[in-house]
């Protein structure tokens, strides 16, 4: 090559303008990257290119856009040929470090804009170092015309390296590919399809109506029509009156009208005359001392039961039993659940004619006593808040005490002549009633610390003391120190762990107290000395769990033998048991005629007669054959 030609070539190389490489916009989410080439000094065979990084903020968006016309001019064959040439050229002129850097730059372009800025900052330093060492082999014999052959028709990018040309081509192809997929349009169509889609409804075909109008046959009675089809007139329905299940009986005296017998027959009148003529038993028999256990057992062994001594008296469960103290006739009174009071004369035959049932109350009769002053009077107390006295001489039930705002549970006589009474309420209150005062109100209403009172019993000797059984505690009060605002008990028995059913003093001396508790224990206390503490003498294990449908057990003292206790039993075969105060079983009553549980029992005060009431309204009487 001559010197003139070399000088001309140098002049032409100095006059070449600097080229700018622009990034192509792939889509709106891809950042734009551009590389600015520095002025290059071309030698004969080699040329050194220095690349420097630049910021996108120095260029406008219009300068970075690549015209589509240049990319669309090439045919499919030219594109394939160009790809092959670019691959060969890049392998020859790009060193390993540049390959690594370019691949990172290309992956960075495909990431979101936030990631591009982070990666671009990391690559700036590497590009400076790689650009200083980048050399391009431009041998004229082999690659003199390769730059022009690789990208024919792209005159604006003739100064770019093959790597940059390939990168721009890939960006363009990716943009065209994603544009051809039409993802946004497909997503919009899917949203519309989801909104329009509704769950399929099962359409049931309606039956076609018959043209002749004849349907299925229907009942004329349900149509309220006669057989000819004529509608019957509507019958007026009277308004239903909501009646109270247990309405209170009217205040005042009630006549003794029997529910199961005719009031006008001679048998009923003779029955009333028999009860009215009952005399008070002699005091000699009642003051007789205790018999020995041996003779007592012998007398108990002579008591038997038969079908003639089993009576159906009331329709509901029996809540209370009382035996008349007569020594000539055997008369039994029972109080039932539905407010009935039944009277039974065991000496009258046939036995059905000796049973009379009255209805002086509207709720269960929980307590029943014959008057100690007048044997022709029987006093009954009910849950309905009434206390009545049945006078057989006048054939009337007089009202002694009435309190409609409270419910009564038990009562007892404070005086021997039955003139004053102590009444226990289910809400824990107590009433002091004087029968000599006109009217049916109380003399004093006493509040106690007990939440509920089940039974009340007066000391047989020191009648100012009385005992009450509550939920889980037993209190002994002094009637002389009762206060309407609140009374504190003299003694409290707290040995019980569950609900208490009853508590009674021994009938003759009051030296013992027997309690019945739901923890299946009968407890006997020593009350011979009323002091701050009453010791526990005996605990008798006995099944007292009667369940829901049976009346609860109440252990009672035998009035003839006050050291023995009578109580029902859940054992089979059915029986009624008697225990000594020491805890030993004295006797057990049973037989073929006793087939049910007798929860409430009472013993005659002077004779060996035992009456037990069950939960079906029957009484079972055990008596000595000589009676």
Coordinates of C-alpha atoms in Angstrom, one line a residue:
X1 CA 0.0 0.0 0.0
X2 CA 1.5 3.4 -1.1
X3 CA 1.9 6.4 1.2
X4 CA -0.8 8.4 -0.6
X5 CA -3.3 5.7 -0.1
X6 CA -2.5 5.5 3.6
X7 CA -2.9 9.2 4.1
X8 CA -6.3 9.1 2.3
X9 CA -7.5 6.3 4.5
X10 CA -6.5 8.2 7.7
X11 CA -8.4 11.2 6.5
X12 CA -11.5 9.2 5.8
X13 CA -11.3 7.5 9.2
X14 CA -11.1 10.9 10.9
X15 CA -14.2 12.1 9.0
X16 CA -16.4 9.2 10.2
X17 CA -19.2 10.4 12.5
X18 CA -19.7 8.8 15.9
X19 CA -22.6 6.3 16.1
X20 CA -25.1 6.0 18.8
X21 CA -26.6 2.6 19.8
X22 CA -30.2 2.8 21.0
X23 CA -32.1 0.2 23.0
X24 CA -35.3 -1.1 21.5
X25 CA -38.6 -0.9 23.4
X26 CA -39.8 -4.4 24.0
X27 CA -42.9 -3.4 26.0
X28 CA -43.9 -0.9 28.6
X29 CA -42.5 -3.0 31.5
X30 CA -38.9 -3.4 30.0
X31 CA -36.2 -0.7 30.6
X32 CA -34.1 0.7 27.8
X33 CA -30.3 0.3 27.7
X34 CA -28.0 2.0 25.2
X35 CA -24.3 1.9 24.8
X36 CA -22.4 5.0 23.5
X37 CA -19.3 4.1 21.5
X38 CA -16.2 6.3 21.9
X39 CA -14.3 7.6 18.9
X40 CA -12.1 4.8 17.5
X41 CA -8.7 5.0 15.9
X42 CA -8.5 2.4 13.1
X43 CA -5.2 0.8 12.2
X44 CA -4.4 -1.2 9.3
X45 CA -5.5 -4.6 10.7
X46 CA -6.8 -4.0 14.2
X47 CA -9.3 -1.6 15.7
X48 CA -9.8 -1.0 19.5
X49 CA -13.3 0.0 20.6
X50 CA -13.9 1.5 24.0
X51 CA -17.4 1.4 25.6
X52 CA -18.5 3.6 28.4
X53 CA -21.7 3.3 30.4
X54 CA -24.2 6.1 30.4
X55 CA -27.5 6.9 32.2
X56 CA -30.9 6.6 30.6
X57 CA -31.9 9.9 32.0
X58 CA -29.6 11.8 29.6
X59 CA -31.6 10.6 26.6
X60 CA -35.1 11.0 25.5
X61 CA -37.5 8.2 24.8
X62 CA -37.6 9.0 21.1
X63 CA -33.9 8.5 20.6
X64 CA -34.1 5.0 22.1
X65 CA -36.8 3.7 19.8
X66 CA -35.7 1.5 16.9
X67 CA -37.7 1.9 13.7
X68 CA -39.7 -1.1 12.8
X69 CA -39.2 -0.5 9.1
X70 CA -35.6 -1.5 9.3
X71 CA -36.5 -4.8 11.1
X72 CA -39.3 -5.7 8.8
X73 CA -37.4 -5.3 5.5
X74 CA -35.4 -8.5 5.8
X75 CA -37.0 -11.7 4.6
X76 CA -37.0 -15.0 6.5
X77 CA -33.9 -16.2 4.6
X78 CA -31.9 -13.1 5.4
X79 CA -32.8 -13.4 9.0
X80 CA -31.6 -16.9 9.2
X81 CA -28.4 -16.1 7.3
X82 CA -27.8 -13.1 9.6
X83 CA -28.2 -15.2 12.7
X84 CA -25.5 -17.6 11.5
X85 CA -23.1 -14.8 10.7
X86 CA -23.7 -13.0 14.0
X87 CA -23.0 -16.2 16.0
X88 CA -19.7 -16.7 14.2
X89 CA -18.6 -13.1 14.5
X90 CA -19.5 -13.0 18.2
X91 CA -17.5 -16.1 18.9
X92 CA -14.5 -14.5 17.3
X93 CA -14.4 -11.0 18.5
X94 CA -16.0 -11.2 22.0
X95 CA -13.7 -12.4 24.8
X96 CA -15.0 -14.6 27.7
X97 CA -15.3 -11.7 30.1
X98 CA -17.4 -9.8 27.6
X99 CA -19.6 -12.8 27.0
X100 CA -20.4 -13.0 30.7
X101 CA -21.1 -9.3 30.9
X102 CA -23.3 -9.3 27.9
X103 CA -25.4 -12.3 29.0
X104 CA -26.0 -10.5 32.4
X105 CA -27.0 -7.4 30.6
X106 CA -29.4 -9.3 28.3
X107 CA -31.0 -11.1 31.3
X108 CA -31.3 -7.8 33.1
X109 CA -33.2 -6.3 30.2
X110 CA -35.9 -9.0 30.5
X111 CA -36.4 -8.3 34.3
X112 CA -38.8 -5.6 35.6
X113 CA -37.6 -2.0 35.7
X114 CA -36.8 -2.1 39.4
X115 CA -34.4 -5.0 38.9
X116 CA -32.8 -3.4 35.8
X117 CA -31.7 -0.3 37.8
X118 CA -30.1 -2.6 40.4
X119 CA -28.3 -4.8 37.9
X120 CA -27.2 -1.8 35.7
X121 CA -25.3 -0.3 38.7
X122 CA -23.5 -3.5 39.3
X123 CA -22.4 -3.8 35.6
X124 CA -21.1 -0.3 35.2
X125 CA -17.7 -1.1 36.8
X126 CA -17.3 -4.3 34.9
X127 CA -18.0 -2.7 31.6
X128 CA -15.4 0.0 32.1
X129 CA -12.7 -2.8 32.7
X130 CA -13.9 -5.0 29.8
X131 CA -14.1 -2.0 27.4
X132 CA -10.4 -1.2 28.0
X133 CA -9.3 -4.7 27.1
X134 CA -11.7 -5.4 24.2
X135 CA -10.0 -5.9 20.8
X136 CA -11.5 -6.7 17.5
X137 CA -9.6 -8.7 14.9
X138 CA -10.4 -7.1 11.5
X139 CA -8.3 -9.2 9.1
X140 CA -9.1 -8.0 5.6
X141 CA -8.5 -11.3 4.0
X142 CA -11.1 -13.2 6.1
X143 CA -13.5 -10.7 7.6
X144 CA -13.1 -7.5 5.6
X145 CA -16.7 -7.5 4.4
X146 CA -18.4 -9.4 7.3
X147 CA -19.8 -6.3 9.0
X148 CA -21.6 -5.2 5.9
X149 CA -22.8 -8.7 5.1
X150 CA -24.3 -9.5 8.6
X151 CA -26.8 -6.7 8.6
X152 CA -27.6 -5.8 5.0
X153 CA -30.0 -2.8 4.8
X154 CA -29.3 -1.4 8.3
X155 CA -27.1 1.5 7.4
X156 CA -27.9 3.4 10.6
X157 CA -26.4 0.6 12.7
X158 CA -23.3 -0.1 10.6
X159 CA -21.0 1.0 13.4
X160 CA -22.5 -1.5 15.9
X161 CA -20.7 -4.7 16.9
X162 CA -22.3 -8.0 15.9
X163 CA -23.2 -8.6 19.6
X164 CA -25.2 -5.4 19.7
X165 CA -26.9 -6.3 16.4
X166 CA -27.9 -9.7 17.8
X167 CA -29.2 -8.2 21.0
X168 CA -31.4 -5.7 19.2
X169 CA -32.7 -8.5 16.9
X170 CA -33.6 -10.6 20.0
X171 CA -35.4 -7.7 21.6
X172 CA -37.4 -7.1 18.5
X173 CA -38.3 -10.8 18.0
X174 CA -39.4 -11.1 21.7
X175 CA -41.6 -8.0 21.4
X176 CA -43.2 -9.3 18.3
X177 CA -43.8 -12.7 19.9
X178 CA -45.5 -11.4 23.0
X179 CA -47.5 -9.0 20.9
X180 CA -48.8 -11.9 18.8
X181 CA -50.0 -13.8 21.9
X182 CA -52.5 -11.0 22.7
X183 CA -52.4 -11.8 26.4
X184 CA -54.3 -8.7 27.6
X185 CA -57.2 -9.4 25.2
X186 CA -57.4 -13.1 26.3
X187 CA -57.4 -12.0 30.0
X188 CA -60.2 -9.5 29.3
X189 CA -62.3 -12.2 27.6
X190 CA -61.7 -14.6 30.5
X191 CA -63.0 -12.1 33.0
X192 CA -66.1 -11.5 31.0
X193 CA -66.7 -15.3 30.7
X194 CA -66.4 -15.7 34.5
X195 CA -68.8 -12.9 35.2
X196 CA -71.3 -14.1 32.7
X197 CA -71.1 -17.8 33.8
X198 CA -73.8 -18.8 36.3
X199 CA -74.5 -22.1 38.0
X200 CA -76.7 -24.3 36.0
X201 CA -80.3 -24.4 37.2
X202 CA -82.2 -27.6 37.2
X203 CA -85.2 -26.8 35.2
X204 CA -88.0 -29.1 36.1
X205 CA -90.6 -29.6 33.5
X206 CA -94.0 -28.4 34.6
X207 CA -96.7 -31.0 34.1
X208 CA -99.0 -30.1 31.3
X209 CA -102.5 -29.3 32.3
X210 CA -105.1 -31.7 31.0
X211 CA -107.3 -30.2 28.4
X212 CA -110.5 -31.6 29.8
X213 CA -109.7 -30.0 33.2
X214 CA -110.1 -33.2 35.3
X215 CA -107.4 -33.5 37.9
X216 CA -106.6 -36.1 40.6
X217 CA -109.3 -37.1 43.0
X218 CA -109.5 -35.2 46.3
X219 CA -111.2 -35.8 49.5
X220 CA -114.5 -34.0 49.8
X221 CA -114.1 -34.0 53.6
X222 CA -110.8 -32.1 53.3
X223 CA -112.5 -29.7 50.8
X224 CA -115.3 -29.2 53.3
X225 CA -117.9 -30.1 50.8
X226 CA -120.8 -32.5 50.6
X227 CA -120.7 -35.5 48.2
X228 CA -122.4 -33.4 45.5
X229 CA -119.5 -30.9 45.6
X230 CA -121.4 -28.1 47.3
X231 CA -119.2 -26.3 49.9
X232 CA -120.4 -26.5 53.5
X233 CA -120.6 -23.4 55.6
X234 CA -117.6 -22.7 57.8
X235 CA -118.2 -23.6 61.4
X236 CA -117.1 -20.9 63.9
X237 CA -114.2 -21.9 66.1
X238 CA -114.5 -20.6 69.6
X239 CA -111.3 -19.0 71.0
X240 CA -109.2 -21.3 73.0
X241 CA -108.9 -20.4 76.6
X242 CA -105.5 -20.9 78.2
X243 CA -106.3 -22.3 81.6
X244 CA -103.9 -22.5 84.5
X245 CA -102.6 -26.1 85.1
X246 CA -103.0 -25.8 88.8
X247 CA -105.5 -23.1 89.6
X248 CA -105.8 -22.1 93.2
X249 CA -109.0 -23.1 95.0
X250 CA -111.2 -20.3 96.2
X251 CA -110.4 -19.0 99.7
X252 CA -112.6 -20.0 102.6
X253 CA -114.0 -23.3 103.8
X254 CA -114.6 -26.1 101.4
X255 CA -117.3 -28.8 101.8
X256 CA -116.2 -32.4 102.2
X257 CA -117.3 -33.9 98.9
X258 CA -115.9 -37.3 98.0
X259 CA -114.7 -37.8 94.5
X260 CA -115.2 -41.6 94.4
X261 CA -118.3 -42.0 96.6
X262 CA -121.8 -40.6 96.5
X263 CA -122.3 -38.0 99.2
X264 CA -125.9 -38.8 99.8
X265 CA -125.6 -42.5 100.5
X266 CA -125.7 -43.9 104.0
X267 CA -122.2 -45.3 103.8
X268 CA -120.6 -41.9 103.5
X269 CA -122.6 -40.4 106.3
X270 CA -121.7 -43.3 108.5
X271 CA -118.1 -42.8 107.6
X272 CA -118.2 -39.2 108.7
X273 CA -120.0 -40.2 112.0
X274 CA -117.3 -42.8 112.6
X275 CA -114.4 -40.3 112.2
X276 CA -116.2 -37.6 114.2
X277 CA -116.8 -40.0 117.1
X278 CA -113.1 -40.8 117.5
X279 CA -112.0 -40.2 121.0
X280 CA -108.6 -39.2 122.2
X281 CA -106.4 -42.1 123.1
X282 CA -105.6 -42.7 126.8
X283 CA -102.4 -41.2 128.1
X284 CA -101.4 -44.4 129.8
X285 CA -100.6 -46.1 126.6
X286 CA -98.6 -43.2 125.2
X287 CA -96.5 -42.7 128.4
X288 CA -95.5 -46.4 128.5
X289 CA -91.7 -46.9 128.5
X290 CA -89.6 -48.5 125.9
X291 CA -89.8 -52.2 125.4
X292 CA -86.8 -54.4 125.0
X293 CA -85.4 -55.0 121.6
X294 CA -86.1 -58.7 121.9
X295 CA -89.9 -58.2 122.6
X296 CA -89.9 -55.5 119.9
X297 CA -88.5 -57.8 117.3
X298 CA -91.1 -60.5 118.3
X299 CA -93.9 -58.0 117.7
X300 CA -92.5 -57.0 114.4
X301 CA -92.3 -60.5 113.2
X302 CA -96.0 -60.9 113.8
X303 CA -96.8 -58.1 111.4
X304 CA -97.9 -59.3 107.9
X305 CA -99.3 -58.0 104.7
X306 CA -102.1 -59.4 102.5
X307 CA -104.1 -58.4 99.5
X308 CA -106.9 -57.2 101.8
X309 CA -104.5 -54.6 103.3
X310 CA -103.3 -53.1 100.0
X311 CA -105.5 -50.2 98.9
X312 CA -105.6 -48.0 95.8
X313 CA -106.4 -44.5 97.3
X314 CA -105.2 -41.7 95.0
X315 CA -104.3 -41.3 91.4
X316 CA -100.9 -39.7 91.9
X317 CA -97.8 -40.3 94.0
X318 CA -98.2 -40.2 97.8
X319 CA -96.3 -37.4 99.5
X320 CA -97.5 -37.9 103.1
X321 CA -99.0 -40.6 105.4
X322 CA -100.6 -40.3 108.8
X323 CA -102.2 -43.0 111.1
X324 CA -105.1 -42.1 113.3
X325 CA -104.2 -42.8 117.0
X326 CA -107.5 -44.7 117.6
X327 CA -107.1 -48.0 119.3
X328 CA -110.4 -49.5 118.0
X329 CA -110.4 -48.7 114.3
X330 CA -107.6 -48.5 111.8
X331 CA -107.8 -45.3 109.9
X332 CA -105.1 -44.1 107.4
X333 CA -104.8 -40.7 105.8
X334 CA -102.6 -39.9 102.8
X335 CA -101.7 -36.7 100.9
X336 CA -101.2 -37.0 97.1
X337 CA -99.4 -35.1 94.4
X338 CA -102.4 -33.5 92.8
X339 CA -103.8 -32.0 96.0
X340 CA -105.9 -35.0 97.1
X341 CA -106.4 -36.2 100.6
X342 CA -107.4 -39.8 100.9
X343 CA -109.0 -41.5 103.9
X344 CA -109.1 -45.2 104.3
X345 CA -111.0 -47.3 106.9
X346 CA -109.4 -50.8 107.1
X347 CA -112.2 -52.2 109.3
X348 CA -114.9 -51.7 106.7
X349 CA -115.8 -54.4 104.2
X350 CA -115.7 -54.6 101.3
X351 CA -112.5 -52.5 101.3
X352 CA -113.5 -50.4 98.3
X353 CA -116.4 -48.9 100.3
X354 CA -113.9 -47.8 103.0
X355 CA -111.9 -45.4 100.7
X356 CA -112.8 -41.8 100.3
X357 CA -110.9 -39.2 98.4
X358 CA -111.3 -35.4 98.8
X359 CA -109.7 -32.5 96.9
X360 CA -109.0 -29.6 99.3
X361 CA -105.8 -28.5 97.6
X362 CA -104.6 -27.9 94.0
X363 CA -100.9 -28.9 94.5
X364 CA -99.0 -31.7 96.3
X365 CA -99.9 -32.3 99.9
X366 CA -96.5 -32.6 101.6
X367 CA -97.5 -32.7 105.2
X368 CA -100.4 -34.3 107.0
X369 CA -101.2 -34.6 110.8
X370 CA -104.1 -35.5 113.0
X371 CA -104.7 -32.9 115.6
X372 CA -103.3 -33.9 119.0
X373 CA -106.1 -32.0 120.8
X374 CA -109.1 -33.2 118.7
X375 CA -108.7 -36.6 116.8
X376 CA -111.7 -35.6 114.6
X377 CA -109.5 -32.9 112.9
X378 CA -106.9 -33.5 110.3
X379 CA -104.6 -30.7 109.1
X380 CA -103.0 -30.7 105.6
X381 CA -100.4 -28.4 104.1
X382 CA -99.8 -28.0 100.3
X383 CA -97.4 -26.5 97.9
X384 CA -100.2 -24.1 96.8
X385 CA -99.7 -21.9 99.9
X386 CA -102.7 -23.1 101.9
X387 CA -103.0 -24.9 105.2
X388 CA -106.5 -26.4 105.9
X389 CA -108.1 -28.3 108.7
X390 CA -110.6 -31.1 107.9
X391 CA -113.4 -31.2 110.5
X392 CA -115.4 -34.5 110.1
X393 CA -118.0 -33.4 112.6
X394 CA -119.1 -30.5 110.3
X395 CA -117.9 -32.2 107.0
X396 CA -115.9 -29.1 106.0
X397 CA -112.2 -28.2 105.2
X398 CA -111.6 -24.9 107.0
X399 CA -108.8 -22.6 105.9
X400 CA -106.2 -22.0 108.6
X401 CA -103.5 -20.1 106.8
X402 CA -103.2 -18.8 103.2
X403 CA -100.3 -17.1 101.4
X404 CA -100.6 -17.1 97.6
X405 CA -97.2 -15.4 97.2
X406 CA -95.3 -18.3 98.7
X407 CA -95.2 -22.1 98.6
X408 CA -95.3 -24.2 101.8
X409 CA -93.2 -27.3 102.5
X410 CA -93.9 -28.5 106.0
X411 CA -95.5 -27.6 109.4
X412 CA -95.7 -28.8 113.0
X413 CA -97.5 -27.9 116.2
X414 CA -95.7 -25.6 118.6
X415 CA -98.3 -26.1 121.4
X416 CA -99.7 -29.4 122.6
X417 CA -103.3 -28.1 122.1
X418 CA -102.5 -27.4 118.4
X419 CA -103.3 -23.7 118.8
X420 CA -100.0 -22.4 117.3
X421 CA -98.1 -23.7 114.3
X422 CA -94.7 -23.2 112.7
X423 CA -94.8 -23.3 108.9
X424 CA -91.8 -23.8 106.6
X425 CA -91.6 -22.2 103.2
X426 CA -89.8 -23.4 100.1
X427 CA -88.0 -20.1 99.8
X428 CA -86.4 -20.4 103.3
X429 CA -88.9 -18.3 105.3
X430 CA -90.9 -19.4 108.3
X431 CA -94.4 -18.4 109.5
X432 CA -95.7 -18.4 113.0
X433 CA -99.5 -19.0 112.9
X434 CA -102.0 -18.7 115.8
X435 CA -105.3 -20.5 115.1
X436 CA -107.0 -18.5 117.8
X437 CA -106.6 -15.3 115.9
X438 CA -109.4 -14.5 113.4
X439 CA -108.4 -14.6 109.7
X440 CA -106.1 -16.7 107.7
X441 CA -102.8 -14.7 108.0
X442 CA -99.7 -15.2 110.0
X443 CA -98.6 -13.7 113.3
X444 CA -95.0 -13.4 112.3
X445 CA -93.0 -14.0 109.1
X446 CA -89.4 -14.9 109.9
X447 CA -86.5 -14.8 107.5
X448 CA -83.8 -17.4 107.9
X449 CA -80.3 -17.9 106.4
X450 CA -81.4 -21.1 104.7
X451 CA -82.1 -21.0 101.0
X452 CA -84.8 -23.7 101.2
X453 CA -86.7 -25.5 104.0
X454 CA -88.0 -29.0 103.4
X455 CA -89.2 -30.2 106.8
X456 CA -90.0 -28.6 110.2
X457 CA -90.3 -30.6 113.4
X458 CA -90.8 -29.5 117.0
X459 CA -89.0 -30.9 120.0
X460 CA -91.5 -33.2 121.8
X461 CA -90.5 -32.1 125.3
X462 CA -89.0 -28.6 125.0
X463 CA -91.5 -27.3 122.5
X464 CA -89.7 -23.9 122.1
X465 CA -87.1 -25.7 120.0
X466 CA -87.7 -26.9 116.5
X467 CA -85.4 -28.3 113.8
X468 CA -85.5 -27.4 110.0
X469 CA -83.9 -29.3 107.2
X470 CA -82.6 -27.2 104.3
X471 CA -80.5 -27.9 101.2
X472 CA -77.3 -29.1 102.8
X473 CA -77.5 -27.8 106.4
X474 CA -79.8 -28.4 109.4
X475 CA -80.6 -25.6 111.9
X476 CA -82.2 -25.7 115.3
X477 CA -84.1 -22.5 116.3
X478 CA -85.6 -21.2 119.5
X479 CA -89.2 -19.9 118.9
X480 CA -88.8 -17.4 121.7
X481 CA -86.1 -15.5 119.8
X482 CA -87.5 -15.4 116.3
X483 CA -87.0 -12.1 114.5
X484 CA -88.9 -11.0 111.4
X485 CA -85.7 -9.3 110.0
X486 CA -83.6 -12.4 110.3
X487 CA -83.0 -15.1 112.9
X488 CA -79.8 -16.9 113.7
X489 CA -80.0 -20.6 114.6
X490 CA -78.8 -22.0 117.9
X491 CA -77.1 -25.0 116.3
X492 CA -76.1 -25.8 112.7
X493 CA -75.3 -29.3 111.5
X494 CA -73.0 -29.2 108.5
X495 CA -71.9 -32.8 108.2
X496 CA -74.0 -33.4 105.1
X497 CA -72.5 -33.3 101.6
X498 CA -75.6 -33.4 99.5
X499 CA -79.3 -32.4 99.6
X500 CA -81.2 -33.3 102.8
X501 CA -84.7 -34.7 102.6
X502 CA -85.8 -34.6 106.3
X503 CA -84.7 -34.2 109.9
X504 CA -86.8 -35.3 112.9
X505 CA -86.5 -35.4 116.7
X506 CA -87.1 -38.7 118.4
X507 CA -90.9 -38.8 119.4
X508 CA -90.8 -39.4 123.2
X509 CA -87.7 -37.6 124.6
X510 CA -86.2 -35.8 121.6
X511 CA -82.7 -37.0 122.6
X512 CA -82.0 -38.1 119.0
X513 CA -82.2 -36.5 115.6
X514 CA -82.3 -38.6 112.4
X515 CA -81.6 -37.1 109.0
X516 CA -82.0 -38.5 105.5
X517 CA -79.5 -37.2 102.9
X518 CA -79.0 -37.8 99.2
X519 CA -75.5 -39.1 99.8
X520 CA -77.0 -42.5 100.7
X521 CA -76.5 -42.0 104.4
X522 CA -78.8 -41.9 107.4
X523 CA -77.2 -39.9 110.3
X524 CA -78.2 -40.0 113.9
X525 CA -77.2 -37.2 116.3
X526 CA -77.2 -36.9 120.0
X527 CA -79.6 -34.0 120.9
X528 CA -80.0 -34.8 124.6
X529 CA -78.3 -31.5 125.4
X530 CA -79.2 -28.5 123.2
X531 CA -75.8 -26.7 123.1
X532 CA -73.5 -25.3 120.5
X533 CA -72.5 -28.7 119.3
X534 CA -74.5 -31.8 118.7
X535 CA -72.3 -34.9 118.2
X536 CA -72.8 -37.4 115.5
X537 CA -73.5 -40.8 116.9
X538 CA -74.1 -43.1 113.9
X539 CA -73.9 -43.1 110.2
X540 CA -76.0 -45.8 108.5
X541 CA -75.2 -46.6 104.9
X542 CA -78.5 -46.8 103.0
X543 CA -79.5 -46.3 99.3
X544 CA -81.6 -43.2 99.2
X545 CA -81.3 -42.5 95.4
X546 CA -84.9 -42.8 94.3
X547 CA -84.6 -41.1 91.0
X548 CA -87.0 -38.7 89.3
X549 CA -90.3 -40.6 89.4
X550 CA -90.3 -41.8 93.0
X551 CA -91.0 -39.8 96.1
X552 CA -87.8 -39.1 98.2
X553 CA -87.2 -41.3 101.3
X554 CA -87.8 -39.8 104.7
X555 CA -86.6 -41.8 107.7
X556 CA -89.2 -41.6 110.6
X557 CA -88.9 -42.7 114.2
X558 CA -91.2 -45.4 115.6
X559 CA -93.3 -43.5 118.1
X560 CA -93.5 -46.7 120.3
X561 CA -89.7 -47.4 120.1
X562 CA -87.8 -44.1 119.7
X563 CA -84.5 -45.7 119.3
X564 CA -85.6 -47.4 116.0
X565 CA -85.9 -45.8 112.6
X566 CA -88.3 -46.8 109.7
X567 CA -87.2 -46.1 106.1
X568 CA -88.1 -47.3 102.6
X569 CA -85.6 -49.3 100.6
X570 CA -84.6 -49.6 96.9
X571 CA -83.4 -53.2 97.4
X572 CA -85.0 -56.2 95.7
X573 CA -87.3 -57.9 96.6
X574 CA -89.1 -54.7 97.8
X575 CA -89.0 -54.1 101.5
X576 CA -89.4 -51.6 104.3
X577 CA -86.5 -51.6 106.8
X578 CA -86.1 -50.7 110.5
X579 CA -82.7 -49.8 111.9
X580 CA -81.6 -49.3 115.5
X581 CA -79.8 -46.1 116.4
X582 CA -76.6 -48.1 116.6
X583 CA -76.8 -48.8 112.9
X584 CA -78.0 -52.5 113.1
X585 CA -80.9 -53.7 111.0
X586 CA -83.7 -54.7 113.4
X587 CA -86.3 -56.0 110.9
X588 CA -87.2 -56.0 107.2
X589 CA -90.9 -56.0 106.1
X590 CA -91.7 -57.7 102.8
X591 CA -93.9 -60.2 101.1
X592 CA -95.5 -61.2 97.8
X593 CA -98.0 -58.3 98.1
X594 CA -95.2 -55.7 98.4
X595 CA -94.0 -55.2 94.8
X596 CA -93.2 -51.5 94.8
X597 CA -91.0 -49.0 96.6
X598 CA -92.8 -47.4 99.7
X599 CA -91.1 -44.0 100.1
X600 CA -93.2 -42.6 102.8
X601 CA -94.0 -44.7 105.9
X602 CA -95.8 -44.1 109.2
X603 CA -96.2 -46.3 112.3
X604 CA -99.2 -46.3 114.7
X605 CA -98.3 -44.6 118.0
X606 CA -99.6 -47.5 120.2
X607 CA -100.3 -50.4 118.0
X608 CA -98.1 -52.5 115.7
X609 CA -99.5 -51.2 112.4
X610 CA -97.3 -49.9 109.6
X611 CA -98.6 -48.1 106.6
X612 CA -96.4 -47.4 103.5
X613 CA -97.3 -45.2 100.5
X614 CA -95.8 -45.6 97.0
X615 CA -95.6 -43.4 94.0
X616 CA -98.7 -44.9 92.3
X617 CA -101.2 -43.9 95.0
X618 CA -101.3 -47.3 96.8
X619 CA -100.8 -47.9 100.6
X620 CA -99.4 -51.2 101.9
X621 CA -100.4 -51.9 105.5
X622 CA -98.5 -54.4 107.7
X623 CA -100.4 -55.3 110.9
X624 CA -100.5 -57.9 113.6
X625 CA -103.1 -60.6 113.1
X626 CA -104.6 -59.8 116.5
X627 CA -105.3 -56.2 115.5

